[in-house]
Amino acid sequence: MVRRKLTALALLLGLAGTAALAQPLPEEGRDIHEGVASCATSVCHGKVSADPAANVWLNEYRIWLRQDYHSRAYRTLQSAQSQAIAAKLGLPSAHAAKICLDCHADNVTAEARGRRFQISDGVGCEACHGGGGQWLESHAEASTSHADNVAKGMYPTELPLARARLCLSCHLGTKDKFATHEIMGAGHPRLAFELETFTVNQPAHYEVDADYRERKPAIAPVNMWLAGLAITGMHTLELLQEDWFTKPSLVPELSFFQCHACHHPMDDLRWSEEADGLPPGSVRLNDASLVLLLAVLETLEPDAVDPLRSDLNALHRASQQSRQQVVTAARTLQQRLEPLAERLGNDTYGTEQQRLLRRELLAQAAAQRFRHFTAAEQAFLAVETLSLSLGDAPRLKSPLDALYGSVEDENRFVPQQFAVLARQLMGAL
Ligand code: HEC
Ligand code: HEC
Ligand code: HEC
Ligand code: HEC
């Protein structure tokens, strides 16, 4: 049974969460982006090592520069791989092409670029924290609160729903930028995302310690994962209503579909009846985050399962009919998810509930409910997050590693093997 957080913090979070959905993304805001150089001096965020006297580390620039993939995102566009991609797409160069810069740099308009702005900084501070035009001067003053900064255009990266939207803007796409099948066909890696895992995998330039908690909410890994799932689902459904999917063409935009529906050898027959009821040979929309959400709701909110499953199946049926029907079905499902996303981000989940969640996910995996690679990948990441949160990941290392082995390479993914290994992990719990 779900317990709501009854503290003032939960209330604050709930309200802030709703507002966060309305907050413009850093790339959409009107504020001037002053450039990484404006953050990086040695009296600001460019110290050599963490400053024990300050609220924040103040060596964020160095961590970003030396360890964070985002600082090399522009340089990636100068690599041989990017040059090859650009050539296949008929672009003169990748590092000058808007379609690449939109995700590999802080590609705001010319008017929004400050004096020290450099596109070659890649995904810099303000690509995540928002243009500093209005808050750069004031945010370092002792009297300034985080709320003051947010009011002046700083992006609320601390809130799970807002953070998910931010990361997904590049790790999935928006109405303005998208990693299309054409780009992938030219050699771009498939984009995969899970909020909690990517949060942990981004080299930390901050610490959620006592003084952080005084200023901002500390979000449990389980909530980060659940909020990420819900927002990924909603974000995908929103994109299905945009030009990327609705523009008329004989073949629809294929990156919305399960890649391996098409990309797998014909002597490896995988058909089996699925919950969505589509006939053999159907090209299916990638519904990984929604399928995972359904599995989660079996434990957390059983009453929500049937309506959601019925809407999801309607979306799958629509995908075999017409774009207009997809738009309608996607909108219905998106609206159903909205209140759910708020709850999953904010509710508190105790040890027992996390155990039940993990068991249900593994039971569904063992019953081959995650037959598509993208769903199996998300299921593994979820089980890993829950095991880390429950503290028994070290004891379960060997079966967890084995399960990971089955999703490590999407080209070698065998659904039955994933199911067997999930059962083994369940036996070891
Ligand atoms: C402006 C676009 C943009 C935003 C916003 C963004 N990323 Fe990224 N991210 C990228 C690009 C581009 C790369 C690949 C960089 C490279 O390797 O050249 C990347 C790479 C990463 C990687 C490394 C992936 C790997 O293969 O291990 C992690 C982890 C990551 N991002 C996490 C995040 C998180 C967490 C957020 C949200 C807080 C986020 N990103 C927001 C564009 C973005
Ligand atoms: C919708 C956003 C988006 C667009 C558009 C996009 N990329 Fe990326 N790209 C990413 C992200 C995110 C990653 C990191 C993926 C990961 O590791 O999870 C990435 C990874 C890459 C990588 C692999 C980097 C590595 O270290 O393995 C290359 C190369 C690349 N992109 C080149 C390009 C080029 C060239 C273009 C333009 C034709 C382009 N990208 C357009 C978001 C995008
Ligand atoms: C890919 C997105 C991303 C990039 C790029 C990025 N950050 Fe962050 N940053 C975050 C997230 C997420 C957090 C943690 C959530 C929070 O506290 O807002 C964070 C936290 C921080 C904090 C700690 C805030 C606190 O209250 O303790 C500081 C300071 C900071 N970032 C500065 C920087 C600087 C300076 C740069 C550039 C050198 C930078 N960040 C680049 C996403 C990013
Ligand atoms: C409806 C079927 C279909 C779906 C779904 C699909 N693709 Fe493709 N893909 C194709 C076809 C057809 C080609 C062109 C093959 C050729 O030119 O030989 C292709 C080509 C490619 C190529 C280039 C292969 C080569 O040898 O040049 C890559 C990479 C690729 N797809 C990745 C993906 C990814 C990643 C996804 C999922 C996000 C995906 N595809 C979804 C049908 C599909």
Coordinates of C-alpha atoms and ligand atoms in Angstrom, one line a residue:
M1 CA 0.0 0.0 0.0
V2 CA 1.3 3.4 -0.9
R3 CA 2.1 5.8 1.9
R4 CA 2.1 9.5 1.1
K5 CA 4.8 11.6 2.5
L6 CA 3.0 13.6 5.1
T7 CA 5.8 16.1 5.8
A8 CA 5.9 19.7 4.6
L9 CA 8.6 18.7 2.2
A10 CA 6.2 16.4 0.3
L11 CA 3.7 19.3 -0.1
L12 CA 6.5 21.6 -1.3
L13 CA 7.7 19.0 -3.7
G14 CA 4.2 18.3 -5.1
L15 CA 3.6 21.9 -5.8
A16 CA 7.1 22.6 -7.1
G17 CA 6.7 19.5 -9.3
T18 CA 3.7 20.8 -11.1
A19 CA 5.4 24.2 -11.6
A20 CA 8.5 22.4 -12.9
L21 CA 6.5 20.9 -15.8
A22 CA 5.8 24.4 -16.9
Q23 CA 9.3 25.7 -16.6
P24 CA 10.8 26.3 -20.0
L25 CA 13.8 24.2 -20.9
P26 CA 17.2 26.0 -20.8
E27 CA 17.2 26.0 -24.6
E28 CA 13.7 27.6 -24.7
G29 CA 14.2 30.3 -22.1
R30 CA 14.8 33.9 -23.2
D31 CA 17.8 34.6 -20.9
I32 CA 21.3 35.2 -22.2
H33 CA 23.6 32.2 -22.1
E34 CA 26.8 33.8 -20.7
G35 CA 29.1 30.9 -21.6
V36 CA 31.1 28.3 -19.6
A37 CA 33.9 30.9 -19.2
S38 CA 31.6 33.0 -17.1
C39 CA 31.2 30.2 -14.5
A40 CA 34.8 28.8 -14.7
T41 CA 37.0 31.4 -13.0
S42 CA 39.0 30.3 -9.9
V43 CA 36.9 32.4 -7.6
C44 CA 33.7 30.8 -8.9
H45 CA 33.2 27.2 -10.1
G46 CA 36.8 26.7 -11.3
K47 CA 38.6 25.8 -8.1
V48 CA 41.2 23.0 -8.3
S49 CA 39.5 21.0 -5.5
A50 CA 36.3 21.0 -3.6
D51 CA 36.0 24.0 -1.1
P52 CA 35.0 22.6 2.3
A53 CA 33.8 26.0 3.5
A54 CA 31.3 26.5 0.7
N55 CA 27.8 25.2 0.2
V56 CA 28.7 23.8 -3.2
W57 CA 32.0 22.3 -4.3
L58 CA 33.2 25.2 -6.5
N59 CA 35.3 22.8 -8.6
E60 CA 32.3 21.9 -10.8
Y61 CA 34.1 23.2 -13.9
R62 CA 37.1 21.0 -13.5
I63 CA 34.9 17.9 -13.0
W64 CA 32.8 18.8 -16.0
L65 CA 35.9 19.5 -18.1
R66 CA 37.9 16.4 -17.2
Q67 CA 35.3 13.7 -16.5
D68 CA 31.9 14.7 -17.9
Y69 CA 31.0 13.4 -21.4
H70 CA 29.0 16.6 -21.9
S71 CA 32.2 18.7 -22.1
R72 CA 33.3 16.7 -25.1
A73 CA 30.0 16.6 -26.9
Y74 CA 31.1 19.2 -29.4
R75 CA 34.5 17.6 -29.9
T76 CA 32.6 14.4 -30.7
L77 CA 31.2 16.2 -33.7
Q78 CA 34.7 16.6 -35.1
S79 CA 35.5 12.9 -34.8
A80 CA 35.9 10.6 -37.8
Q81 CA 32.6 8.8 -36.9
S82 CA 30.7 12.2 -36.9
Q83 CA 32.3 13.2 -40.2
A84 CA 31.2 9.9 -41.7
I85 CA 27.6 10.4 -40.4
A86 CA 27.6 13.9 -41.8
A87 CA 28.9 12.8 -45.2
K88 CA 26.1 10.2 -45.5
L89 CA 23.5 12.8 -44.6
G90 CA 24.9 15.2 -47.2
L91 CA 26.0 17.7 -44.6
P92 CA 29.2 19.7 -45.2
S93 CA 30.3 19.1 -41.6
A94 CA 28.8 17.8 -38.4
H95 CA 30.2 20.5 -36.1
A96 CA 28.5 23.2 -38.1
A97 CA 25.2 21.4 -38.6
K98 CA 22.3 22.6 -36.6
I99 CA 20.8 19.1 -36.4
C100 CA 23.9 17.9 -34.6
L101 CA 24.7 21.0 -32.5
D102 CA 21.2 21.1 -31.1
C103 CA 22.0 18.1 -28.9
H104 CA 25.8 18.2 -28.8
A105 CA 26.1 21.9 -27.7
D106 CA 24.2 24.7 -26.1
N107 CA 22.9 25.8 -29.5
V108 CA 20.8 28.8 -28.5
T109 CA 20.1 31.6 -31.0
A110 CA 22.7 34.3 -31.8
E111 CA 20.7 36.9 -29.8
A112 CA 20.8 34.6 -26.7
R113 CA 24.6 34.2 -26.8
G114 CA 26.6 36.4 -24.4
R115 CA 30.0 37.8 -24.9
R116 CA 31.9 34.8 -23.5
F117 CA 29.7 32.2 -25.1
Q118 CA 31.4 29.5 -27.2
I119 CA 29.6 26.9 -29.1
S120 CA 32.7 24.7 -28.8
D121 CA 32.0 24.3 -25.1
G122 CA 29.5 21.6 -26.0
V123 CA 26.9 20.8 -23.4
G124 CA 28.0 23.5 -20.9
C125 CA 26.6 24.6 -17.6
E126 CA 23.8 26.7 -19.0
A127 CA 22.6 23.9 -21.3
C128 CA 21.3 22.2 -18.0
H129 CA 21.2 25.1 -15.5
G130 CA 19.5 27.6 -17.8
G131 CA 20.8 30.9 -19.3
G132 CA 22.5 32.9 -16.5
G133 CA 21.7 36.3 -18.0
Q134 CA 19.5 37.3 -15.0
W135 CA 21.0 35.3 -12.2
L136 CA 24.8 35.1 -12.9
E137 CA 25.6 38.2 -10.8
S138 CA 23.1 37.6 -7.9
H139 CA 23.3 33.8 -7.4
A140 CA 26.6 33.9 -5.5
E141 CA 25.3 36.4 -3.0
A142 CA 24.7 34.9 0.5
S143 CA 21.2 36.4 0.7
T144 CA 20.0 34.7 -2.5
S145 CA 17.8 31.6 -2.2
H146 CA 17.4 28.8 -4.8
A147 CA 13.9 30.0 -5.3
D148 CA 15.2 33.4 -6.2
N149 CA 17.5 31.9 -8.8
V150 CA 14.7 29.8 -10.3
A151 CA 12.5 32.9 -10.5
K152 CA 15.3 34.5 -12.6
G153 CA 15.6 31.6 -15.0
M154 CA 17.7 29.0 -13.3
Y155 CA 16.4 25.6 -14.3
P156 CA 15.2 23.4 -11.3
T157 CA 17.5 20.5 -12.0
E158 CA 16.9 19.1 -8.5
L159 CA 13.3 18.2 -9.2
P160 CA 12.9 14.7 -10.7
L161 CA 10.2 15.5 -13.2
A162 CA 11.9 18.6 -14.4
R163 CA 15.3 16.9 -14.5
A164 CA 13.8 14.0 -16.6
R165 CA 12.4 16.5 -19.1
L166 CA 15.8 18.2 -19.3
C167 CA 17.8 15.1 -19.9
L168 CA 15.3 13.6 -22.3
S169 CA 15.3 16.8 -24.4
C170 CA 18.7 15.5 -25.7
H171 CA 18.6 11.9 -24.8
L172 CA 15.3 11.3 -26.6
G173 CA 14.4 14.6 -28.4
T174 CA 11.9 17.4 -28.6
K175 CA 9.5 18.8 -31.2
D176 CA 12.5 20.7 -32.5
K177 CA 15.3 18.1 -32.5
F178 CA 15.3 14.4 -32.8
A179 CA 17.6 11.5 -33.6
T180 CA 15.7 10.2 -36.6
H181 CA 16.1 6.8 -38.2
E182 CA 17.9 8.6 -41.0
I183 CA 20.5 9.8 -38.6
M184 CA 20.8 6.3 -37.1
G185 CA 21.0 4.8 -40.5
A186 CA 24.0 7.0 -41.1
G187 CA 25.7 5.5 -38.0
H188 CA 24.4 7.4 -34.9
P189 CA 24.1 5.2 -31.8
R190 CA 20.6 4.3 -30.7
L191 CA 19.5 6.6 -27.9
A192 CA 18.6 4.8 -24.6
F193 CA 17.9 6.6 -21.3
E194 CA 16.9 5.8 -17.7
L195 CA 16.9 8.8 -15.4
E196 CA 18.4 7.2 -12.2
T197 CA 21.1 5.3 -14.0
F198 CA 22.1 8.3 -16.1
T199 CA 22.1 10.5 -13.0
V200 CA 24.5 8.2 -11.3
N201 CA 26.6 7.7 -14.4
Q202 CA 27.1 11.5 -14.9
P203 CA 30.2 12.2 -12.9
A204 CA 28.9 14.0 -9.8
H205 CA 29.8 17.7 -9.5
Y206 CA 27.7 18.1 -6.3
E207 CA 26.9 16.1 -3.2
V208 CA 23.5 15.6 -1.6
D209 CA 24.7 16.4 1.9
A210 CA 23.2 18.2 4.9
D211 CA 23.5 21.7 3.5
Y212 CA 22.1 20.5 0.2
R213 CA 19.1 19.2 2.0
E214 CA 18.6 22.5 3.6
R215 CA 18.3 24.1 0.2
K216 CA 16.8 21.4 -1.9
P217 CA 14.9 18.1 -1.6
A218 CA 16.9 14.9 -1.6
I219 CA 15.3 12.5 -4.0
A220 CA 15.4 8.7 -3.3
P221 CA 16.8 6.7 -6.2
V222 CA 13.5 4.8 -6.5
N223 CA 11.6 8.0 -7.0
M224 CA 14.2 9.2 -9.5
W225 CA 13.7 5.9 -11.5
L226 CA 9.9 6.0 -11.3
A227 CA 9.7 9.7 -12.2
G228 CA 12.0 9.0 -15.1
L229 CA 9.9 6.1 -16.4
A230 CA 6.7 8.2 -16.2
I231 CA 8.2 11.2 -17.9
T232 CA 9.9 9.1 -20.6
G233 CA 6.5 7.6 -21.3
M234 CA 4.8 10.9 -21.5
H235 CA 7.6 12.5 -23.5
T236 CA 7.4 9.7 -26.1
L237 CA 3.7 10.1 -26.4
E238 CA 4.1 13.9 -26.9
L239 CA 6.6 13.3 -29.7
L240 CA 4.2 11.0 -31.4
Q241 CA 1.9 14.0 -31.7
E242 CA 4.5 16.1 -33.4
D243 CA 5.7 16.4 -37.0
W244 CA 8.3 13.8 -36.4
F245 CA 5.6 11.2 -36.5
T246 CA 2.6 12.9 -38.1
K247 CA 4.3 14.2 -41.3
P248 CA 2.8 12.4 -44.3
S249 CA 5.2 9.8 -45.8
L250 CA 4.8 6.2 -47.0
V251 CA 7.0 4.9 -44.2
P252 CA 6.6 6.5 -40.8
E253 CA 9.5 7.7 -38.7
L254 CA 11.0 4.4 -37.7
S255 CA 12.9 5.4 -34.6
F256 CA 9.6 5.4 -32.7
F257 CA 9.4 1.6 -33.3
Q258 CA 11.2 -1.3 -31.8
C259 CA 14.5 -1.4 -33.7
H260 CA 14.7 -5.2 -33.5
A261 CA 11.2 -5.7 -34.9
C262 CA 13.1 -5.2 -38.2
H263 CA 16.7 -5.6 -37.3
H264 CA 17.0 -9.2 -36.4
P265 CA 17.9 -12.3 -38.4
M266 CA 15.0 -14.3 -40.0
D267 CA 16.2 -17.7 -38.8
D268 CA 15.7 -16.5 -35.3
L269 CA 11.9 -16.6 -35.1
R270 CA 10.6 -14.8 -32.0
W271 CA 6.9 -14.5 -32.4
S272 CA 4.8 -15.2 -29.5
E273 CA 1.4 -13.8 -28.4
E274 CA 1.8 -10.4 -26.7
A275 CA -0.3 -8.5 -24.4
D276 CA -0.9 -5.9 -27.1
G277 CA -2.8 -8.4 -29.3
L278 CA -1.2 -7.3 -32.6
P279 CA -0.9 -10.0 -35.2
P280 CA 2.4 -11.7 -36.3
G281 CA 4.7 -9.5 -38.4
S282 CA 3.5 -6.2 -36.8
V283 CA 6.0 -3.4 -36.5
R284 CA 5.5 -2.3 -32.9
L285 CA 5.9 1.1 -31.3
N286 CA 8.6 1.2 -28.7
D287 CA 6.6 1.1 -25.5
A288 CA 9.4 0.0 -23.1
S289 CA 8.8 2.7 -20.5
L290 CA 5.0 2.1 -20.5
V291 CA 5.3 -1.6 -20.2
L292 CA 7.6 -1.1 -17.2
L293 CA 5.2 1.3 -15.7
L294 CA 2.4 -1.3 -16.0
A295 CA 4.6 -3.8 -14.2
V296 CA 5.3 -1.2 -11.4
L297 CA 1.6 -0.4 -11.0
E298 CA 0.7 -4.1 -10.5
T299 CA 2.4 -3.6 -7.2
L300 CA 1.8 0.1 -6.3
E301 CA -1.6 0.9 -7.8
P302 CA -3.3 -2.2 -9.1
D303 CA -6.5 -0.3 -9.9
A304 CA -4.6 1.9 -12.4
V305 CA -3.4 -1.2 -14.4
D306 CA -6.4 -2.1 -16.5
P307 CA -7.3 1.4 -17.8
L308 CA -3.6 2.0 -18.7
R309 CA -3.2 -1.3 -20.4
S310 CA -6.4 -0.7 -22.4
D311 CA -5.2 2.7 -23.5
L312 CA -1.8 1.3 -24.4
N313 CA -3.4 -1.5 -26.5
A314 CA -5.5 1.2 -28.2
L315 CA -2.3 3.0 -29.1
H316 CA -0.9 -0.2 -30.6
R317 CA -4.0 -0.8 -32.6
A318 CA -4.0 2.8 -33.8
S319 CA -0.4 2.4 -34.9
Q320 CA -1.6 -0.1 -37.5
Q321 CA -4.4 2.2 -38.6
S322 CA -3.5 5.8 -39.2
R323 CA -1.4 8.7 -37.8
Q324 CA -4.5 10.6 -36.7
Q325 CA -5.6 7.6 -34.6
V326 CA -2.1 7.4 -33.1
V327 CA -2.3 11.1 -32.2
T328 CA -5.7 10.7 -30.4
A329 CA -4.6 7.5 -28.6
A330 CA -1.3 9.0 -27.5
R331 CA -3.0 12.1 -26.1
T332 CA -5.4 10.0 -24.1
L333 CA -2.6 7.9 -22.6
Q334 CA -0.5 11.0 -21.9
Q335 CA -3.3 12.6 -20.0
R336 CA -3.7 9.4 -17.9
L337 CA 0.0 9.4 -17.1
E338 CA 0.2 13.1 -15.9
P339 CA -1.2 12.6 -12.3
L340 CA 0.6 9.3 -12.1
A341 CA 4.0 10.9 -12.8
E342 CA 3.5 13.4 -9.9
R343 CA 2.7 10.6 -7.5
L344 CA 5.5 8.3 -8.5
G345 CA 8.0 11.1 -8.2
N346 CA 6.8 12.2 -4.7
D347 CA 5.5 9.2 -2.8
T348 CA 7.7 7.3 -0.3
Y349 CA 8.4 3.7 -0.9
G350 CA 9.6 1.6 2.0
T351 CA 11.8 -1.5 2.0
E352 CA 8.9 -3.9 1.8
Q353 CA 7.4 -2.1 -1.2
Q354 CA 10.7 -2.0 -3.0
R355 CA 11.1 -5.8 -2.4
L356 CA 7.6 -6.4 -3.8
L357 CA 8.4 -4.2 -6.8
R358 CA 11.6 -6.1 -7.6
R359 CA 9.9 -9.4 -7.2
E360 CA 7.0 -8.4 -9.5
L361 CA 9.5 -7.1 -12.2
L362 CA 11.5 -10.4 -12.0
A363 CA 8.3 -12.5 -12.1
Q364 CA 7.2 -10.7 -15.2
A365 CA 10.6 -11.0 -16.7
A366 CA 10.6 -14.7 -16.0
A367 CA 7.2 -15.0 -17.7
Q368 CA 8.7 -13.4 -20.8
R369 CA 6.7 -10.2 -20.5
F370 CA 9.7 -8.1 -21.6
R371 CA 10.3 -9.7 -24.9
H372 CA 11.6 -6.7 -26.7
F373 CA 15.2 -5.6 -26.0
T374 CA 14.3 -2.1 -25.0
A375 CA 11.9 -3.4 -22.3
A376 CA 14.4 -6.0 -21.0
E377 CA 17.0 -3.3 -20.8
Q378 CA 14.8 -1.0 -18.7
A379 CA 13.7 -4.0 -16.5
F380 CA 17.3 -4.8 -15.8
L381 CA 18.2 -1.2 -14.9
A382 CA 15.1 -1.1 -12.6
V383 CA 16.1 -4.4 -10.8
E384 CA 19.6 -3.0 -10.3
T385 CA 18.4 0.3 -8.9
L386 CA 16.1 -1.5 -6.5
S387 CA 18.8 -3.9 -5.4
L388 CA 21.2 -1.0 -4.8
S389 CA 18.5 0.8 -2.9
L390 CA 17.7 -2.3 -0.8
G391 CA 21.4 -2.8 -0.1
D392 CA 21.6 -6.4 -1.2
A393 CA 23.2 -5.8 -4.6
P394 CA 26.6 -7.1 -3.3
R395 CA 25.1 -10.4 -2.2
L396 CA 23.3 -10.7 -5.5
K397 CA 26.3 -9.7 -7.6
S398 CA 26.7 -12.9 -9.5
P399 CA 23.0 -13.4 -10.7
L400 CA 22.8 -9.6 -11.3
D401 CA 25.9 -9.7 -13.5
A402 CA 24.5 -12.7 -15.4
L403 CA 21.2 -10.8 -16.1
Y404 CA 23.2 -7.8 -17.2
G405 CA 25.2 -10.1 -19.6
S406 CA 22.0 -10.9 -21.4
V407 CA 21.2 -7.2 -22.2
E408 CA 24.7 -5.9 -22.6
D409 CA 24.7 -6.3 -26.4
E410 CA 21.3 -5.7 -28.0
N411 CA 22.4 -7.7 -31.1
R412 CA 22.8 -10.8 -29.0
F413 CA 19.7 -10.4 -27.0
V414 CA 17.7 -13.6 -26.6
P415 CA 14.3 -13.1 -24.8
Q416 CA 14.2 -16.7 -23.4
Q417 CA 17.7 -16.4 -21.9
F418 CA 16.7 -13.1 -20.2
A419 CA 13.7 -14.9 -18.8
V420 CA 15.8 -17.8 -17.4
L421 CA 18.3 -15.5 -15.8
A422 CA 15.6 -13.4 -14.3
R423 CA 14.1 -16.6 -12.7
Q424 CA 17.6 -17.5 -11.3
L425 CA 17.9 -14.0 -9.8
M426 CA 14.5 -14.4 -8.3
G427 CA 15.6 -17.7 -6.7
A428 CA 18.6 -16.0 -5.2
L429 CA 16.6 -13.2 -3.5
Ligands
HEC1 C1 22.0 19.7 -24.5 C2 21.8 18.2 -24.6 C3 22.0 17.3 -23.4 C4 21.4 17.5 -22.2 C5 20.4 18.5 -21.7 C6 21.8 16.3 -21.4 N1 22.7 15.5 -22.1 FE1 23.6 13.9 -21.5 N2 24.6 13.8 -23.2 C7 24.4 14.6 -24.3 C8 25.3 14.2 -25.4 C9 25.4 14.8 -26.8 C10 26.1 13.1 -24.9 C11 27.2 12.4 -25.6 C12 28.5 13.1 -25.4 C13 29.7 12.5 -26.1 O1 30.0 11.4 -25.8 O2 30.2 13.2 -27.0 C14 25.6 12.9 -23.5 C15 26.1 11.9 -22.7 C16 25.7 11.6 -21.5 C17 26.1 10.5 -20.6 C18 27.1 9.5 -21.0 C19 26.5 8.3 -21.8 C20 27.2 7.1 -21.8 O3 27.3 6.6 -22.9 O4 27.6 6.6 -20.8 C21 25.4 10.5 -19.5 C22 25.5 9.6 -18.3 C23 24.5 11.6 -19.6 N3 24.7 12.3 -20.8 C24 23.6 12.0 -18.6 C25 22.7 13.1 -18.7 C26 21.8 13.5 -17.6 C27 21.6 12.8 -16.3 C28 21.2 14.6 -18.1 C29 20.2 15.5 -17.4 C30 20.5 16.0 -16.0 C31 21.7 14.9 -19.4 N4 22.6 14.0 -19.7 C32 21.3 16.1 -20.1 C33 23.5 15.6 -24.4 C34 22.8 16.1 -23.4
HEC2 C1 18.3 14.3 -30.2 C2 19.6 14.6 -29.9 C3 20.8 14.3 -30.8 C4 21.0 14.6 -32.1 C5 20.0 15.3 -33.0 C6 22.3 14.1 -32.4 N1 22.8 13.5 -31.4 FE1 24.6 12.5 -31.4 N2 24.3 11.8 -29.5 C7 23.2 12.2 -28.7 C8 23.3 11.6 -27.4 C9 22.4 11.8 -26.2 C10 24.5 10.8 -27.4 C11 25.0 9.9 -26.3 C12 24.3 8.6 -26.4 C13 24.6 7.7 -25.2 O1 25.7 7.3 -25.0 O2 23.6 7.3 -24.5 C14 25.0 10.9 -28.8 C15 26.1 10.3 -29.2 C16 26.8 10.5 -30.5 C17 28.0 9.9 -30.9 C18 28.7 8.8 -30.2 C19 29.7 9.4 -29.2 C20 30.5 8.4 -28.5 O3 31.4 8.8 -27.8 O4 30.3 7.2 -28.7 C21 28.3 10.5 -32.1 C22 29.5 10.1 -33.0 C23 27.3 11.4 -32.4 N3 26.4 11.5 -31.4 C24 27.2 12.3 -33.5 C25 26.2 13.0 -33.9 C26 26.0 13.7 -35.2 C27 27.1 13.8 -36.3 C28 24.8 14.3 -35.2 C29 24.2 15.1 -36.4 C30 24.0 14.4 -37.6 C31 24.1 14.0 -34.0 N4 25.0 13.2 -33.2 C32 22.8 14.3 -33.7 C33 22.2 13.1 -29.0 C34 22.0 13.6 -30.3
HEC3 C1 24.0 17.6 -18.1 C2 23.5 18.5 -17.2 C3 24.4 19.4 -16.3 C4 25.6 20.1 -16.7 C5 26.2 20.2 -18.1 C6 26.0 20.8 -15.6 N1 25.2 20.5 -14.5 FE1 25.5 21.2 -12.6 N2 24.0 20.0 -12.0 C7 23.2 19.2 -12.7 C8 22.4 18.4 -11.9 C9 21.3 17.4 -12.4 C10 22.6 18.8 -10.6 C11 22.0 18.2 -9.3 C12 20.7 18.7 -9.0 C13 20.7 20.1 -8.4 O1 21.2 20.3 -7.3 O2 20.1 21.0 -9.0 C14 23.7 19.8 -10.6 C15 24.2 20.5 -9.5 C16 25.1 21.5 -9.6 C17 25.5 22.3 -8.5 C18 25.2 22.1 -7.1 C19 24.0 22.9 -6.6 C20 23.7 22.7 -5.1 O3 22.7 23.3 -4.8 O4 24.4 22.1 -4.4 C21 26.3 23.3 -9.0 C22 27.0 24.4 -8.2 C23 26.4 23.1 -10.4 N3 25.6 22.0 -10.8 C24 27.2 23.8 -11.3 C25 27.5 23.5 -12.6 C26 28.5 24.1 -13.4 C27 29.4 25.3 -12.9 C28 28.5 23.5 -14.6 C29 29.4 23.7 -15.8 C30 30.9 23.7 -15.5 C31 27.5 22.5 -14.5 N4 26.9 22.5 -13.3 C32 27.1 21.6 -15.6 C33 23.3 19.1 -14.1 C34 24.3 19.6 -14.9
HEC4 C1 10.2 -0.9 -39.9 C2 11.5 -1.5 -39.9 C3 12.6 -0.8 -39.1 C4 12.7 -0.3 -37.9 C5 11.6 -0.4 -36.8 C6 14.0 0.2 -37.6 N1 14.7 0.1 -38.8 FE1 16.7 0.6 -39.0 N2 16.6 0.1 -41.0 C7 15.5 -0.4 -41.6 C8 15.8 -0.5 -43.0 C9 14.8 -1.0 -44.1 C10 17.1 0.0 -43.2 C11 17.9 0.1 -44.5 C12 18.7 -1.2 -44.7 C13 19.6 -1.1 -45.9 O1 19.8 0.0 -46.4 O2 20.1 -2.2 -46.2 C14 17.6 0.3 -41.9 C15 18.8 0.8 -41.6 C16 19.4 1.0 -40.4 C17 20.7 1.2 -40.1 C18 21.9 1.2 -41.1 C19 22.2 -0.2 -41.4 C20 23.2 -0.3 -42.5 O3 23.7 -1.5 -42.7 O4 23.5 0.6 -43.2 C21 20.8 1.4 -38.7 C22 22.1 1.6 -37.9 C23 19.5 1.3 -38.2 N3 18.6 1.0 -39.2 C24 19.2 1.4 -36.9 C25 17.9 1.4 -36.3 C26 17.6 1.7 -35.0 C27 18.5 2.2 -33.9 C28 16.2 1.5 -34.9 C29 15.3 1.8 -33.7 C30 15.4 3.1 -33.0 C31 15.7 1.1 -36.2 N4 16.8 1.0 -37.0 C32 14.4 0.8 -36.5 C33 14.3 -0.8 -41.0 C34 13.9 -0.5 -39.7

